[in-house]
Amino acid sequence: MNDRGKKSFSDKPSRNSAPSTKRAGSSSRPGAPRQDSRGARPAPVDRDMSRLRPRIFEPDIPEEVTGEELEKSVRAELLSLSAENAKVVARHLVCINLNMDSDPELAHKHGTAAAHHAGRLAVVRESAGYAAYRAGHYEIALKELRAAHRISGDVSMWPVMADCERGLGKPLKAIALAGSPEVSRLEKAEEIEMRIVASGARSDLGEFDAAVLTLTCKELKIDNEPWAVRLRYAYADALEKVGRKEESTHWFSQCAGIDHDEETDAMERSQA
């Protein structure tokens, strides 16, 4: 999955039962053993162990991380948690951001811990999904991002989900996601990312002409948007794969001209 330039996609791409009225502990028959007023509870050996939450590896959190580093909008979504739990989750989320580039695997572990503590919050499941994606755990990433979508209805993670399908060797599923109705709700940057992922999926299938066609759009003329570098690079790469060398060289040059931070190797490829 390296047809998107030097960087990966994520930099690569910046949630009835009525209570009983019978008094707990009351007995329906004489001589019945008196129960605790809090209600009956099976002995530990009789409990259904499948319903217990498994213990997970909880990565250490640096003492200087307080959780206050999160944006206010994210912290606001944690208010439904207890104060103690909200702080733990917030600190794990901060650690995801701190380690995403330098240690993706550690960021993923923090994401797993955050989701363990607050699995009903969309922002937590989404963060865990992106962390798993960056660490290359595509199946886990899909699970987390699907959960986030079910909770919030947000479709912004659709391109990442499609790229996860590619990572799992399922380009047809990636193409299906790219053709789903949800795509019409994407912002322009996310729409471009979906084009890039769909083009890559076509290349995975050996459909190189279709890969070029997928990226042939009026947005190629735009050079002042953050996604312009990635779009031009992907287009030039697709042209090269189909054997249109002269056009490919032109578009690598066009990409290099706006790649001021040298995020790609467009300059070298334009001179090859």
mmCIF file of C-alpha atoms in Angstrom:
data_model
loop_
_atom_site.group_PDB
_atom_site.id
_atom_site.type_symbol
_atom_site.label_atom_id
_atom_site.label_comp_id
_atom_site.label_asym_id
_atom_site.label_seq_id
_atom_site.Cartn_x
_atom_site.Cartn_y
_atom_site.Cartn_z
ATOM 1 C CA MET A 1 0.000 0.000 0.000
ATOM 2 C CA ASN A 2 2.711 2.369 -0.937
ATOM 3 C CA ASP A 3 1.128 4.122 -3.926
ATOM 4 C CA ARG A 4 0.332 7.146 -1.844
ATOM 5 C CA GLY A 5 3.770 8.657 -1.332
ATOM 6 C CA LYS A 6 6.301 8.629 1.441
ATOM 7 C CA LYS A 7 3.743 9.121 4.166
ATOM 8 C CA SER A 8 0.964 6.829 5.248
ATOM 9 C CA PHE A 9 -2.713 7.684 4.812
ATOM 10 C CA SER A 10 -3.409 9.429 8.097
ATOM 11 C CA ASP A 11 -0.686 11.985 7.808
ATOM 12 C CA LYS A 12 -0.995 9.510 5.482
ATOM 13 C CA PRO A 13 -4.658 11.482 6.103
ATOM 14 C CA SER A 14 -4.533 15.670 10.299
ATOM 15 C CA ARG A 15 -23.542 5.248 21.748
ATOM 16 C CA ASN A 16 -36.072 -2.361 29.320
ATOM 17 C CA SER A 17 -36.274 -3.736 31.824
ATOM 18 C CA ALA A 18 -38.611 -2.476 34.553
ATOM 19 C CA PRO A 19 -37.187 -2.566 38.078
ATOM 20 C CA SER A 20 -38.747 -5.099 40.396
ATOM 21 C CA THR A 21 -41.080 -3.694 43.052
ATOM 22 C CA LYS A 22 -40.482 -6.684 45.311
ATOM 23 C CA ARG A 23 -38.245 -5.755 48.218
ATOM 24 C CA ALA A 24 -34.840 -7.341 47.887
ATOM 25 C CA GLY A 25 -34.329 -9.950 50.544
ATOM 26 C CA SER A 26 -38.004 -10.683 51.108
ATOM 27 C CA SER A 27 -38.876 -14.334 51.061
ATOM 28 C CA SER A 28 -41.804 -15.998 49.343
ATOM 29 C CA ARG A 29 -41.716 -19.055 51.603
ATOM 30 C CA PRO A 30 -41.217 -19.696 55.301
ATOM 31 C CA GLY A 31 -37.755 -20.764 56.331
ATOM 32 C CA ALA A 32 -36.082 -19.411 53.232
ATOM 33 C CA PRO A 33 -32.571 -18.108 53.927
ATOM 34 C CA ARG A 34 -32.371 -14.385 54.509
ATOM 35 C CA GLN A 35 -30.700 -12.547 51.644
ATOM 36 C CA ASP A 36 -28.556 -9.455 51.629
ATOM 37 C CA SER A 37 -30.670 -6.329 51.133
ATOM 38 C CA ARG A 38 -28.670 -5.545 47.984
ATOM 39 C CA GLY A 39 -30.061 -8.627 46.263
ATOM 40 C CA ALA A 40 -28.893 -12.137 45.539
ATOM 41 C CA ARG A 41 -25.551 -12.672 43.888
ATOM 42 C CA PRO A 42 -24.187 -16.030 42.735
ATOM 43 C CA ALA A 43 -21.027 -17.313 44.300
ATOM 44 C CA PRO A 44 -17.968 -16.432 42.201
ATOM 45 C CA VAL A 45 -17.610 -19.960 40.883
ATOM 46 C CA ASP A 46 -21.177 -19.834 39.534
ATOM 47 C CA ARG A 47 -20.825 -16.536 37.652
ATOM 48 C CA ASP A 48 -20.870 -16.490 33.859
ATOM 49 C CA MET A 49 -17.243 -15.694 33.145
ATOM 50 C CA SER A 50 -18.001 -14.893 29.486
ATOM 51 C CA ARG A 51 -19.708 -11.697 30.641
ATOM 52 C CA LEU A 52 -16.717 -10.377 32.547
ATOM 53 C CA ARG A 53 -14.502 -7.792 30.867
ATOM 54 C CA PRO A 54 -11.084 -9.307 30.164
ATOM 55 C CA ARG A 55 -8.043 -7.638 31.623
ATOM 56 C CA ILE A 56 -5.943 -5.752 29.114
ATOM 57 C CA PHE A 57 -2.415 -4.440 28.980
ATOM 58 C CA GLU A 58 -2.565 -0.878 30.312
ATOM 59 C CA PRO A 59 0.407 1.112 28.993
ATOM 60 C CA ASP A 60 2.068 3.534 31.377
ATOM 61 C CA ILE A 61 1.059 7.176 31.107
ATOM 62 C CA PRO A 62 3.759 9.803 31.677
ATOM 63 C CA GLU A 63 3.109 11.790 34.854
ATOM 64 C CA GLU A 64 3.226 15.073 32.976
ATOM 65 C CA VAL A 65 0.231 14.047 30.823
ATOM 66 C CA THR A 66 -2.888 15.384 32.546
ATOM 67 C CA GLY A 67 -5.593 15.015 29.895
ATOM 68 C CA GLU A 68 -6.096 18.766 29.809
ATOM 69 C CA GLU A 69 -4.060 18.785 26.603
ATOM 70 C CA LEU A 70 -7.119 17.562 24.671
ATOM 71 C CA GLU A 71 -9.305 19.993 22.777
ATOM 72 C CA LYS A 72 -12.294 21.222 24.770
ATOM 73 C CA SER A 73 -14.725 19.599 22.339
ATOM 74 C CA VAL A 74 -13.158 16.193 22.958
ATOM 75 C CA ARG A 75 -13.063 16.663 26.730
ATOM 76 C CA ALA A 76 -16.749 17.610 26.598
ATOM 77 C CA GLU A 77 -17.577 14.223 25.066
ATOM 78 C CA LEU A 78 -16.031 12.522 28.086
ATOM 79 C CA LEU A 79 -18.368 14.229 30.559
ATOM 80 C CA SER A 80 -20.744 11.266 30.557
ATOM 81 C CA LEU A 81 -18.013 9.241 32.296
ATOM 82 C CA SER A 82 -17.175 9.388 35.972
ATOM 83 C CA ALA A 83 -14.601 12.066 36.740
ATOM 84 C CA GLU A 84 -11.936 9.467 37.535
ATOM 85 C CA ASN A 85 -12.587 7.421 34.418
ATOM 86 C CA ALA A 86 -12.794 10.518 32.208
ATOM 87 C CA LYS A 87 -9.327 11.551 33.360
ATOM 88 C CA VAL A 88 -7.847 8.135 32.608
ATOM 89 C CA VAL A 89 -9.425 8.075 29.145
ATOM 90 C CA ALA A 90 -8.342 11.632 28.398
ATOM 91 C CA ARG A 91 -4.749 10.842 29.327
ATOM 92 C CA HIS A 92 -4.751 7.766 27.080
ATOM 93 C CA LEU A 93 -6.136 9.858 24.203
ATOM 94 C CA VAL A 94 -3.347 12.388 24.689
ATOM 95 C CA CYS A 95 -0.809 9.554 24.568
ATOM 96 C CA ILE A 96 -2.265 8.395 21.260
ATOM 97 C CA ASN A 97 -1.509 11.810 19.773
ATOM 98 C CA LEU A 98 1.943 11.941 21.333
ATOM 99 C CA ASN A 99 3.019 8.550 19.965
ATOM 100 C CA MET A 100 1.136 8.316 16.663
ATOM 101 C CA ASP A 101 4.164 9.188 14.530
ATOM 102 C CA SER A 102 7.085 8.085 16.702
ATOM 103 C CA ASP A 103 5.693 4.809 18.097
ATOM 104 C CA PRO A 104 2.444 3.727 16.346
ATOM 105 C CA GLU A 105 2.322 0.437 18.242
ATOM 106 C CA LEU A 106 2.393 2.206 21.604
ATOM 107 C CA ALA A 107 -0.262 4.638 20.364
ATOM 108 C CA HIS A 108 -2.388 1.626 19.432
ATOM 109 C CA LYS A 109 -2.023 0.194 22.951
ATOM 110 C CA HIS A 110 -3.195 3.491 24.421
ATOM 111 C CA GLY A 111 -6.135 3.400 22.010
ATOM 112 C CA THR A 112 -7.054 -0.098 23.135
ATOM 113 C CA ALA A 113 -6.929 1.007 26.770
ATOM 114 C CA ALA A 114 -9.069 4.082 26.089
ATOM 115 C CA ALA A 115 -11.690 1.994 24.280
ATOM 116 C CA HIS A 116 -11.669 -0.504 27.145
ATOM 117 C CA HIS A 117 -12.567 2.280 29.581
ATOM 118 C CA ALA A 118 -15.051 4.152 27.364
ATOM 119 C CA GLY A 119 -16.240 1.850 24.599
ATOM 120 C CA ARG A 120 -19.593 3.613 24.195
ATOM 121 C CA LEU A 121 -18.103 6.940 23.160
ATOM 122 C CA ALA A 122 -17.650 7.551 19.446
ATOM 123 C CA VAL A 123 -14.651 9.841 19.848
ATOM 124 C CA VAL A 124 -12.824 7.142 21.813
ATOM 125 C CA ARG A 125 -13.605 4.329 19.372
ATOM 126 C CA GLU A 126 -12.619 6.542 16.452
ATOM 127 C CA SER A 127 -9.311 7.475 18.078
ATOM 128 C CA ALA A 128 -8.618 3.811 18.831
ATOM 129 C CA GLY A 129 -9.442 2.961 15.220
ATOM 130 C CA TYR A 130 -7.052 5.501 13.756
ATOM 131 C CA ALA A 131 -4.313 4.365 16.128
ATOM 132 C CA ALA A 132 -4.806 0.733 15.098
ATOM 133 C CA TYR A 133 -4.754 1.773 11.450
ATOM 134 C CA ARG A 134 -1.485 3.628 11.779
ATOM 135 C CA ALA A 135 0.033 0.593 13.497
ATOM 136 C CA GLY A 136 -1.095 -1.661 10.643
ATOM 137 C CA HIS A 137 -3.765 -3.535 12.618
ATOM 138 C CA TYR A 138 -6.378 -3.176 9.903
ATOM 139 C CA GLU A 139 -8.926 -5.662 11.217
ATOM 140 C CA ILE A 140 -8.964 -4.003 14.631
ATOM 141 C CA ALA A 141 -9.117 -0.569 13.013
ATOM 142 C CA LEU A 142 -12.174 -1.582 10.985
ATOM 143 C CA LYS A 143 -13.929 -2.879 14.083
ATOM 144 C CA GLU A 144 -13.298 0.328 16.012
ATOM 145 C CA LEU A 145 -14.210 2.667 13.151
ATOM 146 C CA ARG A 146 -17.397 0.759 12.380
ATOM 147 C CA ALA A 147 -18.346 1.051 16.039
ATOM 148 C CA ALA A 148 -17.662 4.791 15.973
ATOM 149 C CA HIS A 149 -19.848 5.146 12.896
ATOM 150 C CA ARG A 150 -22.699 3.190 14.493
ATOM 151 C CA ILE A 151 -22.572 5.420 17.551
ATOM 152 C CA SER A 152 -22.224 8.807 15.852
ATOM 153 C CA GLY A 153 -23.304 8.363 12.235
ATOM 154 C CA ASP A 154 -20.149 10.229 11.195
ATOM 155 C CA VAL A 155 -18.816 9.147 7.782
ATOM 156 C CA SER A 156 -15.518 11.045 7.855
ATOM 157 C CA MET A 157 -13.638 7.800 8.572
ATOM 158 C CA TRP A 158 -14.998 6.120 5.411
ATOM 159 C CA PRO A 159 -11.750 6.525 3.397
ATOM 160 C CA VAL A 160 -9.694 5.004 6.217
ATOM 161 C CA MET A 161 -12.117 2.099 6.468
ATOM 162 C CA ALA A 162 -11.753 1.533 2.730
ATOM 163 C CA ASP A 163 -7.965 1.604 3.024
ATOM 164 C CA CYS A 164 -8.191 -0.940 5.839
ATOM 165 C CA GLU A 165 -10.016 -3.255 3.441
ATOM 166 C CA ARG A 166 -7.119 -2.830 1.028
ATOM 167 C CA GLY A 167 -4.706 -3.609 3.819
ATOM 168 C CA LEU A 168 -6.608 -6.828 4.468
ATOM 169 C CA GLY A 169 -6.288 -7.788 0.810
ATOM 170 C CA LYS A 170 -9.926 -6.989 -0.029
ATOM 171 C CA PRO A 171 -9.810 -4.312 -2.759
ATOM 172 C CA LEU A 172 -13.333 -5.102 -3.935
ATOM 173 C CA LYS A 173 -14.690 -4.174 -0.503
ATOM 174 C CA ALA A 174 -12.698 -0.951 -0.647
ATOM 175 C CA ILE A 175 -14.258 -0.143 -4.020
ATOM 176 C CA ALA A 176 -17.706 -0.957 -2.639
ATOM 177 C CA LEU A 177 -17.171 1.529 0.198
ATOM 178 C CA ALA A 178 -15.998 4.124 -2.328
ATOM 179 C CA GLY A 179 -19.266 3.668 -4.226
ATOM 180 C CA SER A 180 -21.550 3.766 -1.202
ATOM 181 C CA PRO A 181 -24.127 6.558 -0.623
ATOM 182 C CA GLU A 182 -22.191 7.772 2.410
ATOM 183 C CA VAL A 183 -19.467 9.143 0.116
ATOM 184 C CA SER A 184 -21.787 11.958 -0.977
ATOM 185 C CA ARG A 185 -21.609 13.285 2.609
ATOM 186 C CA LEU A 186 -17.826 13.548 2.697
ATOM 187 C CA GLU A 187 -16.013 16.878 2.862
ATOM 188 C CA LYS A 188 -13.782 17.688 -0.116
ATOM 189 C CA ALA A 189 -10.565 16.548 1.578
ATOM 190 C CA GLU A 190 -12.140 13.232 2.546
ATOM 191 C CA GLU A 191 -13.616 12.835 -0.938
ATOM 192 C CA ILE A 192 -10.136 13.204 -2.436
ATOM 193 C CA GLU A 193 -8.762 10.649 0.015
ATOM 194 C CA MET A 194 -11.492 8.235 -1.031
ATOM 195 C CA ARG A 195 -10.545 8.735 -4.675
ATOM 196 C CA ILE A 196 -6.932 7.948 -3.851
ATOM 197 C CA VAL A 197 -7.879 4.801 -1.932
ATOM 198 C CA ALA A 198 -10.288 3.649 -4.675
ATOM 199 C CA SER A 199 -7.595 4.194 -7.308
ATOM 200 C CA GLY A 200 -5.163 2.125 -5.254
ATOM 201 C CA ALA A 201 -7.764 -0.632 -4.975
ATOM 202 C CA ARG A 202 -8.137 -0.655 -8.765
ATOM 203 C CA SER A 203 -4.369 -1.011 -9.070
ATOM 204 C CA ASP A 204 -4.468 -3.878 -6.570
ATOM 205 C CA LEU A 205 -6.808 -5.632 -8.984
ATOM 206 C CA GLY A 206 -4.531 -4.904 -11.960
ATOM 207 C CA GLU A 207 -7.065 -2.424 -13.374
ATOM 208 C CA PHE A 208 -4.515 0.282 -14.071
ATOM 209 C CA ASP A 209 -6.534 2.243 -16.620
ATOM 210 C CA ALA A 210 -9.436 2.389 -14.167
ATOM 211 C CA ALA A 211 -7.015 3.576 -11.480
ATOM 212 C CA VAL A 212 -6.043 6.534 -13.671
ATOM 213 C CA LEU A 213 -9.664 7.289 -14.539
ATOM 214 C CA THR A 214 -10.632 7.310 -10.859
ATOM 215 C CA LEU A 215 -8.167 10.146 -10.228
ATOM 216 C CA THR A 216 -8.944 12.128 -13.375
ATOM 217 C CA CYS A 217 -10.841 15.091 -11.944
ATOM 218 C CA LYS A 218 -10.968 18.880 -12.052
ATOM 219 C CA GLU A 219 -9.336 19.026 -8.619
ATOM 220 C CA LEU A 220 -5.975 18.174 -10.238
ATOM 221 C CA LYS A 221 -5.770 21.835 -11.272
ATOM 222 C CA ILE A 222 -5.989 23.039 -7.672
ATOM 223 C CA ASP A 223 -2.658 23.692 -5.988
ATOM 224 C CA ASN A 224 -3.476 25.581 -2.782
ATOM 225 C CA GLU A 225 -5.234 22.883 -0.783
ATOM 226 C CA PRO A 226 -3.513 20.495 1.675
ATOM 227 C CA TRP A 227 -4.718 17.472 -0.305
ATOM 228 C CA ALA A 228 -3.382 18.710 -3.660
ATOM 229 C CA VAL A 229 0.072 17.165 -3.192
ATOM 230 C CA ARG A 230 -1.352 13.743 -2.449
ATOM 231 C CA LEU A 231 -3.795 13.851 -5.347
ATOM 232 C CA ARG A 232 -1.169 14.833 -7.904
ATOM 233 C CA TYR A 233 1.302 12.281 -6.592
ATOM 234 C CA ALA A 234 -1.248 9.472 -6.746
ATOM 235 C CA TYR A 235 -2.269 10.509 -10.264
ATOM 236 C CA ALA A 236 1.345 10.596 -11.480
ATOM 237 C CA ASP A 237 1.974 7.187 -9.903
ATOM 238 C CA ALA A 238 -1.114 5.717 -11.566
ATOM 239 C CA LEU A 239 -0.020 7.106 -14.947
ATOM 240 C CA GLU A 240 3.397 5.507 -14.529
ATOM 241 C CA LYS A 241 1.857 2.117 -13.756
ATOM 242 C CA VAL A 242 -0.178 2.194 -16.943
ATOM 243 C CA GLY A 243 2.903 3.068 -18.999
ATOM 244 C CA ARG A 244 2.132 6.736 -19.732
ATOM 245 C CA LYS A 245 5.645 7.814 -18.811
ATOM 246 C CA GLU A 246 5.671 11.313 -20.312
ATOM 247 C CA GLU A 247 2.421 12.290 -18.597
ATOM 248 C CA SER A 248 3.591 10.702 -15.387
ATOM 249 C CA THR A 249 6.806 12.732 -15.380
ATOM 250 C CA HIS A 250 4.777 15.909 -15.995
ATOM 251 C CA TRP A 251 2.507 15.270 -13.016
ATOM 252 C CA PHE A 252 5.357 14.286 -10.713
ATOM 253 C CA SER A 253 6.856 17.656 -11.622
ATOM 254 C CA GLN A 254 3.513 19.364 -10.933
ATOM 255 C CA CYS A 255 3.404 17.636 -7.562
ATOM 256 C CA ALA A 256 6.985 18.592 -6.681
ATOM 257 C CA GLY A 257 6.170 22.218 -7.483
ATOM 258 C CA ILE A 258 3.691 22.431 -4.598
ATOM 259 C CA ASP A 259 5.314 19.918 -2.245
ATOM 260 C CA HIS A 260 7.129 22.592 -0.261
ATOM 261 C CA ASP A 261 7.636 20.340 2.766
ATOM 262 C CA GLU A 262 9.019 17.517 0.611
ATOM 263 C CA GLU A 263 6.521 15.005 1.947
ATOM 264 C CA THR A 264 6.915 12.896 -1.199
ATOM 265 C CA ASP A 265 9.704 11.832 -3.544
ATOM 266 C CA ALA A 266 7.975 13.576 -6.465
ATOM 267 C CA MET A 267 11.065 15.613 -7.374
ATOM 268 C CA GLU A 268 13.246 12.524 -7.719
ATOM 269 C CA ARG A 269 10.612 10.672 -9.720
ATOM 270 C CA SER A 270 10.099 13.635 -12.044
ATOM 271 C CA GLN A 271 13.801 13.457 -12.908
ATOM 272 C CA ALA A 272 14.085 9.699 -13.254
#
